């Protein structure tokens, strides 16, 4: 059974930093490109960062230079270091596998709330 457990969110002031963590289990983690998605209120859930099993990364333009995705294949963990946070980064953040067609797994974890506000 696939499980994705996100943690590390919170309330932070603009310009602040947070590090999100995702613990994955129930599938061959090292084989999958993994990604962080986010969903703001009233909006669709979108992919913001991804990392291949070889460690190659990709980011949407709005987070380039501020977010860094990483993974630990030995621990089945994926991380998102978020710096210089902006109010528009406020969302619930989720991890999942990444395919060109969309997320790998139909079920999602509970997500972790990130709120950027003064």
Coordinates of N, CA, C and O in Angstrom, one line a residue:
X1 N 0.9 -1.2 0.0 CA 0.0 0.0 0.0 C 0.9 1.2 0.0 O 1.7 1.4 0.9
X2 N 0.6 2.1 -1.0 CA 1.4 3.3 -1.1 C 1.1 4.3 0.0 O -0.1 4.5 0.3
X3 N 2.1 4.8 0.7 CA 1.9 5.8 1.7 C 2.8 7.0 1.4 O 4.0 6.8 1.2
X4 N 2.3 8.2 1.5 CA 3.1 9.4 1.3 C 2.7 10.3 2.5 O 1.6 10.7 2.7
X5 N 3.7 10.6 3.3 CA 3.5 11.4 4.5 C 4.3 12.6 4.5 O 5.6 12.6 4.6
X6 N 3.7 13.8 4.4 CA 4.4 15.1 4.3 C 4.4 15.7 5.7 O 3.5 15.6 6.5
X7 N 5.4 16.5 5.9 CA 5.6 17.2 7.2 C 6.5 18.4 6.9 O 7.1 18.6 5.9
X8 N 6.5 19.3 7.9 CA 7.4 20.4 7.9 C 6.8 21.8 7.6 O 7.5 22.8 7.6
X9 N 5.5 21.8 7.3 CA 4.9 23.1 7.0 C 4.7 24.0 8.2 O 5.0 23.5 9.3
X10 N 4.2 25.2 8.0 CA 3.9 26.0 9.1 C 3.6 27.4 8.6 O 3.5 27.7 7.5
X11 N 3.6 28.4 9.6 CA 3.4 29.8 9.3 C 4.8 30.5 9.3 O 5.5 30.3 10.3
X12 N 5.0 31.2 8.3 CA 6.3 31.9 8.2 C 6.1 33.3 7.6 O 5.2 33.5 6.8
X13 N 6.9 34.2 8.0 CA 6.9 35.6 7.4 C 7.4 35.6 6.0 O 8.3 34.8 5.7
X14 N 7.0 36.5 5.2 CA 7.6 36.7 3.9 C 9.1 36.9 4.0 O 9.6 37.5 4.9
X15 N 9.8 36.2 3.1 CA 11.3 36.1 3.2 C 11.9 35.0 4.0 O 13.1 34.8 4.0
X16 N 11.0 34.3 4.7 CA 11.5 33.2 5.6 C 11.7 31.9 4.8 O 11.6 31.9 3.6
X17 N 12.0 30.9 5.6 CA 12.4 29.6 5.0 C 11.6 28.5 5.7 O 11.3 28.6 6.9
X18 N 11.4 27.4 5.0 CA 10.9 26.2 5.6 C 11.5 25.0 4.8 O 11.9 25.1 3.6
X19 N 11.6 23.9 5.5 CA 12.0 22.6 4.8 C 10.9 21.6 5.0 O 10.6 21.2 6.1
X20 N 10.4 21.1 3.9 CA 9.4 20.1 3.9 C 10.0 18.7 3.7 O 11.0 18.6 3.0
X21 N 9.4 17.7 4.3 CA 9.8 16.3 4.2 C 8.7 15.5 3.7 O 7.5 15.7 4.1
X22 N 9.0 14.4 3.0 CA 8.0 13.4 2.6 C 8.6 12.1 2.8 O 9.7 11.7 2.2
X23 N 7.9 11.2 3.6 CA 8.3 9.8 3.7 C 7.4 9.0 2.9 O 6.2 9.0 3.0
X24 N 8.1 8.2 2.0 CA 7.3 7.3 1.0 C 7.5 5.9 1.4 O 8.6 5.5 1.9
X25 N 6.5 5.1 1.2 CA 6.6 3.7 1.4 C 5.6 2.9 0.5 O 4.6 3.6 0.0
X26 N 5.8 1.6 0.4 CA 4.8 0.8 -0.4 C 5.1 0.7 -1.9 O 4.3 0.1 -2.6
X27 N 6.2 1.3 -2.3 CA 6.5 1.2 -3.8 C 8.0 1.3 -3.9 O 8.7 1.7 -3.0
X28 N 8.5 1.1 -5.1 CA 9.9 1.2 -5.4 C 10.3 2.6 -5.6 O 10.4 3.1 -6.7
X29 N 10.6 3.3 -4.4 CA 10.9 4.7 -4.4 C 12.0 5.1 -5.4 O 11.8 6.0 -6.1
X30 N 13.1 4.3 -5.3 CA 14.3 4.7 -6.1 C 14.0 4.7 -7.6 O 14.8 5.4 -8.4
X31 N 13.0 4.0 -8.1 CA 12.7 3.9 -9.5 C 12.0 5.1 -10.0 O 11.9 5.3 -11.2
X32 N 11.4 5.9 -9.1 CA 10.4 6.9 -9.5 C 11.0 8.3 -9.5 O 11.8 8.7 -8.5
X33 N 10.7 9.1 -10.5 CA 10.8 10.5 -10.4 C 9.8 11.0 -9.3 O 8.7 10.6 -9.4
X34 N 10.3 11.8 -8.4 CA 9.4 12.3 -7.3 C 9.2 13.8 -7.4 O 10.1 14.5 -8.0
X35 N 8.1 14.3 -6.9 CA 7.9 15.7 -7.0 C 7.1 16.2 -5.9 O 6.5 15.5 -5.1
X36 N 7.2 17.6 -5.8 CA 6.3 18.3 -4.8 C 5.3 19.1 -5.6 O 5.6 19.7 -6.6
X37 N 4.0 18.9 -5.2 CA 2.9 19.6 -5.7 C 2.4 20.6 -4.7 O 2.6 20.4 -3.5
X38 N 1.6 21.5 -5.1 CA 1.0 22.4 -4.2 C -0.4 22.8 -4.7 O -0.6 22.9 -5.9
X39 N -1.3 23.0 -3.7 CA -2.7 23.5 -4.0 C -3.1 24.6 -3.2 O -3.2 24.5 -1.9
X40 N -3.3 25.8 -3.8 CA -3.7 27.0 -3.1 C -5.2 26.9 -3.1 O -5.9 26.3 -3.9
X41 N -5.8 27.7 -2.1 CA -7.3 27.7 -2.0 C -8.0 28.1 -3.3 O -7.6 29.1 -4.0
X42 N -8.9 27.3 -3.8 CA -9.6 27.6 -5.0 C -8.9 27.3 -6.3 O -9.4 27.7 -7.4
X43 N -7.7 26.7 -6.2 CA -6.9 26.5 -7.4 C -6.6 25.0 -7.5 O -6.8 24.2 -6.6
X44 N -6.2 24.6 -8.7 CA -5.8 23.2 -8.9 C -4.5 22.9 -8.3 O -3.7 23.7 -8.0
X45 N -4.2 21.6 -8.1 CA -3.0 21.1 -7.6 C -1.9 21.1 -8.7 O -2.2 20.4 -9.7
X46 N -0.8 21.7 -8.5 CA 0.2 21.9 -9.6 C 1.5 21.3 -9.1 O 1.9 21.5 -7.9
X47 N 2.3 20.8 -10.0 CA 3.6 20.4 -9.7 C 4.6 21.6 -9.7 O 4.5 22.4 -10.6
X48 N 5.4 21.7 -8.7 CA 6.3 22.8 -8.6 C 7.8 22.4 -8.7 O 8.6 23.2 -9.1
X49 N 8.1 21.2 -8.3 CA 9.5 20.7 -8.4 C 9.5 19.2 -8.5 O 8.7 18.5 -8.0
X50 N 10.5 18.7 -9.3 CA 10.6 17.3 -9.4 C 12.1 16.9 -9.4 O 13.0 17.7 -9.7
X51 N 12.4 15.6 -9.1 CA 13.7 15.1 -9.1 C 13.7 13.7 -9.6 O 12.9 12.9 -9.1
X52 N 14.6 13.4 -10.5 CA 14.6 12.0 -11.1 C 15.4 11.1 -10.1 O 16.0 11.6 -9.2
X53 N 15.4 9.9 -10.4 CA 16.2 8.9 -9.6 C 17.6 9.2 -9.6 O 18.4 8.9 -8.7
X54 N 18.1 9.8 -10.7 CA 19.5 10.2 -10.9 C 19.8 11.5 -10.2 O 21.0 11.9 -10.2
X55 N 18.8 12.2 -9.7 CA 19.1 13.5 -9.1 C 18.9 14.7 -10.0 O 19.2 15.8 -9.5
X56 N 18.4 14.6 -11.2 CA 18.2 15.7 -12.0 C 16.9 16.4 -11.6 O 15.9 15.8 -11.3
X57 N 17.0 17.7 -11.5 CA 15.9 18.5 -10.9 C 15.2 19.4 -12.0 O 15.8 19.8 -13.0
X58 N 14.0 19.8 -11.7 CA 13.2 20.7 -12.5 C 12.3 21.5 -11.7 O 11.7 20.9 -10.7
X59 N 12.1 22.7 -12.0 CA 11.3 23.6 -11.2 C 10.4 24.5 -12.1 O 10.7 24.8 -13.2
X60 N 9.2 24.9 -11.6 CA 8.4 25.9 -12.3 C 9.1 27.2 -12.1 O 9.8 27.4 -11.2
X61 N 8.8 28.1 -13.1 CA 9.6 29.4 -13.0 C 9.3 30.2 -11.8 O 10.3 30.8 -11.3
X62 N 8.2 30.1 -11.2 CA 7.9 30.9 -10.0 C 8.7 30.5 -8.8 O 8.7 31.3 -7.8
X63 N 9.3 29.3 -8.8 CA 10.1 28.9 -7.6 C 11.5 28.8 -7.9 O 12.3 28.5 -7.0
X64 N 11.9 28.9 -9.1 CA 13.3 28.8 -9.5 C 14.2 29.7 -8.7 O 13.9 30.9 -8.6
X65 N 15.3 29.2 -8.2 CA 16.2 30.0 -7.4 C 15.9 30.2 -6.0 O 16.7 30.7 -5.2
X66 N 14.7 29.8 -5.6 CA 14.2 29.9 -4.2 C 14.0 28.5 -3.6 O 14.2 28.3 -2.4
X67 N 13.5 27.5 -4.3 CA 13.2 26.2 -3.8 C 14.3 25.2 -4.3 O 14.8 25.3 -5.4
X68 N 14.6 24.2 -3.5 CA 15.5 23.2 -3.8 C 14.9 21.8 -3.4 O 14.6 21.6 -2.2
X69 N 14.8 20.9 -4.4 CA 14.3 19.6 -4.1 C 15.4 18.7 -4.0 O 16.4 18.8 -4.7
X70 N 15.3 17.7 -3.1 CA 16.4 16.7 -2.9 C 15.7 15.4 -2.5 O 14.6 15.4 -2.1
X71 N 16.5 14.3 -2.5 CA 16.0 13.0 -2.2 C 17.0 12.2 -1.5 O 18.2 12.4 -1.7
X72 N 16.6 11.2 -0.7 CA 17.5 10.3 0.0 C 16.9 8.9 -0.4 O 15.9 8.5 0.3
X73 N 17.4 8.2 -1.3 CA 16.9 6.9 -1.8 C 17.0 5.8 -0.7 O 16.3 4.9 -0.7
X74 N 18.0 6.0 0.1 CA 18.2 5.0 1.2 C 17.1 5.0 2.2 O 16.8 4.0 2.8
X75 N 16.6 6.2 2.4 CA 15.6 6.5 3.5 C 14.2 6.6 2.9 O 13.2 6.9 3.6
X76 N 14.0 6.6 1.5 CA 12.8 6.8 0.9 C 12.2 8.2 1.3 O 11.0 8.3 1.6
X77 N 13.0 9.2 1.2 CA 12.6 10.5 1.6 C 12.8 11.5 0.4 O 13.8 11.4 -0.3
X78 N 11.9 12.5 0.4 CA 12.1 13.6 -0.6 C 11.9 14.9 0.2 O 11.0 14.9 1.1
X79 N 12.7 15.9 -0.1 CA 12.7 17.1 0.7 C 12.4 18.3 -0.3 O 12.7 18.3 -1.5
X80 N 11.9 19.4 0.3 CA 11.8 20.7 -0.4 C 12.3 21.8 0.5 O 11.6 22.1 1.5
X81 N 13.4 22.3 0.2 CA 13.9 23.5 0.9 C 13.4 24.7 0.2 O 13.6 24.9 -1.0
X82 N 12.6 25.5 1.0 CA 12.0 26.7 0.5 C 12.6 28.0 1.1 O 12.4 28.1 2.4
X83 N 13.2 28.8 0.3 CA 13.7 30.0 0.8 C 13.0 31.2 0.2 O 12.4 31.1 -0.8
X84 N 13.3 32.4 0.8 CA 12.7 33.6 0.3 C 11.2 33.5 0.0 O 10.7 33.8 -1.1
X85 N 10.5 32.9 0.9 CA 9.1 32.6 0.7 C 8.2 33.9 0.5 O 8.5 34.9 1.1
X86 N 7.2 33.7 -0.3 CA 6.3 34.8 -0.7 C 4.9 34.5 -0.3 O 4.6 33.3 -0.2
X87 N 4.0 35.4 -0.1 CA 2.6 35.1 0.2 C 2.0 34.2 -0.8 O 1.2 33.3 -0.5
X88 N 2.4 34.3 -2.1 CA 1.8 33.5 -3.1 C 2.3 32.0 -3.1 O 1.8 31.2 -3.8
X89 N 3.2 31.7 -2.2 CA 3.6 30.3 -2.0 C 2.7 29.6 -1.0 O 2.8 28.4 -0.8
X90 N 1.8 30.4 -0.4 CA 0.8 29.8 0.5 C 0.0 28.7 -0.2 O -0.7 29.0 -1.2
X91 N 0.0 27.5 0.4 CA -0.7 26.4 -0.2 C -0.5 25.2 0.7 O 0.3 25.2 1.6
X92 N -1.3 24.1 0.4 CA -1.0 22.8 0.9 C 0.0 22.1 0.0 O -0.3 22.0 -1.2
X93 N 1.0 21.6 0.5 CA 2.1 20.9 -0.3 C 2.0 19.4 -0.1 O 1.8 18.9 1.0
X94 N 2.1 18.7 -1.3 CA 2.0 17.3 -1.3 C 3.2 16.7 -2.1 O 3.7 17.4 -3.0
X95 N 3.6 15.5 -1.8 CA 4.5 14.8 -2.7 C 3.8 13.6 -3.4 O 2.8 13.1 -2.9
X96 N 4.4 13.2 -4.5 CA 3.9 12.1 -5.3 C 4.9 11.8 -6.3 O 5.8 12.6 -6.6
X97 N 4.8 10.7 -6.9 CA 5.6 10.4 -8.1 C 5.2 11.2 -9.3 O 4.1 11.7 -9.3
X98 N 6.1 11.3 -10.2 CA 5.8 12.2 -11.4 C 6.0 11.4 -12.7 O 7.0 10.8 -12.9
X99 N 4.9 11.5 -13.5 CA 5.0 11.0 -14.9 C 4.7 12.2 -15.8 O 4.2 13.2 -15.3
X100 N 5.0 12.1 -17.0 CA 4.8 13.1 -18.0 C 3.3 13.4 -18.0 O 2.9 14.6 -18.2
X101 N 2.5 12.4 -17.8 CA 1.0 12.6 -17.8 C 0.4 13.1 -16.5 O -0.8 13.4 -16.5
X102 N 1.2 13.1 -15.5 CA 0.7 13.6 -14.2 C 1.2 12.8 -13.0 O 2.2 12.1 -13.2
X103 N 0.6 12.9 -11.9 CA 1.1 12.1 -10.7 C 1.0 10.6 -10.9 O 0.1 10.1 -11.6
X104 N 1.9 9.9 -10.3 CA 2.0 8.4 -10.4 C 0.8 7.8 -9.7 O 0.1 6.9 -10.2
X105 N 0.6 8.2 -8.5 CA -0.3 7.5 -7.6 C -1.6 8.3 -7.5 O -1.6 9.5 -7.2
X106 N -2.8 7.6 -7.6 CA -4.1 8.3 -7.5 C -4.4 8.8 -6.0 O -5.1 9.8 -5.9
X107 N -3.8 8.2 -5.1 CA -4.1 8.6 -3.7 C -3.0 9.5 -3.2 O -1.8 9.4 -3.6
X108 N -3.4 10.5 -2.4 CA -2.5 11.5 -1.9 C -2.3 11.4 -0.4 O -3.3 10.9 0.3
X109 N -1.2 11.9 0.1 CA -1.1 12.1 1.6 C -2.0 13.2 2.1 O -2.7 13.8 1.3
X110 N -1.8 13.5 3.4 CA -2.6 14.6 4.0 C -2.1 16.0 3.6 O -2.8 17.0 3.8
X111 N -0.9 16.0 3.1 CA -0.3 17.3 2.7 C 0.2 18.0 4.0 O 0.0 17.6 5.1
X112 N 0.9 19.1 3.7 CA 1.4 20.0 4.8 C 1.1 21.4 4.4 O 1.5 21.8 3.3
X113 N 0.5 22.1 5.4 CA 0.1 23.5 5.1 C 1.3 24.5 5.2 O 2.0 24.5 6.3
X114 N 1.5 25.3 4.2 CA 2.5 26.4 4.3 C 1.7 27.7 4.1 O 1.0 27.9 3.2
X115 N 1.9 28.5 5.1 CA 1.3 29.8 5.1 C 2.3 30.9 5.3 O 3.1 30.9 6.2
X116 N 2.4 31.8 4.3 CA 3.4 32.9 4.3 C 2.6 34.2 4.5 O 1.9 34.6 3.6
X117 N 2.8 34.8 5.6 CA 2.0 36.0 6.0 C 2.8 36.7 7.0 O 3.4 36.2 7.9
X118 N 2.6 38.1 6.9 CA 3.2 38.9 8.0 C 2.3 39.0 9.2 O 2.7 39.6 10.2

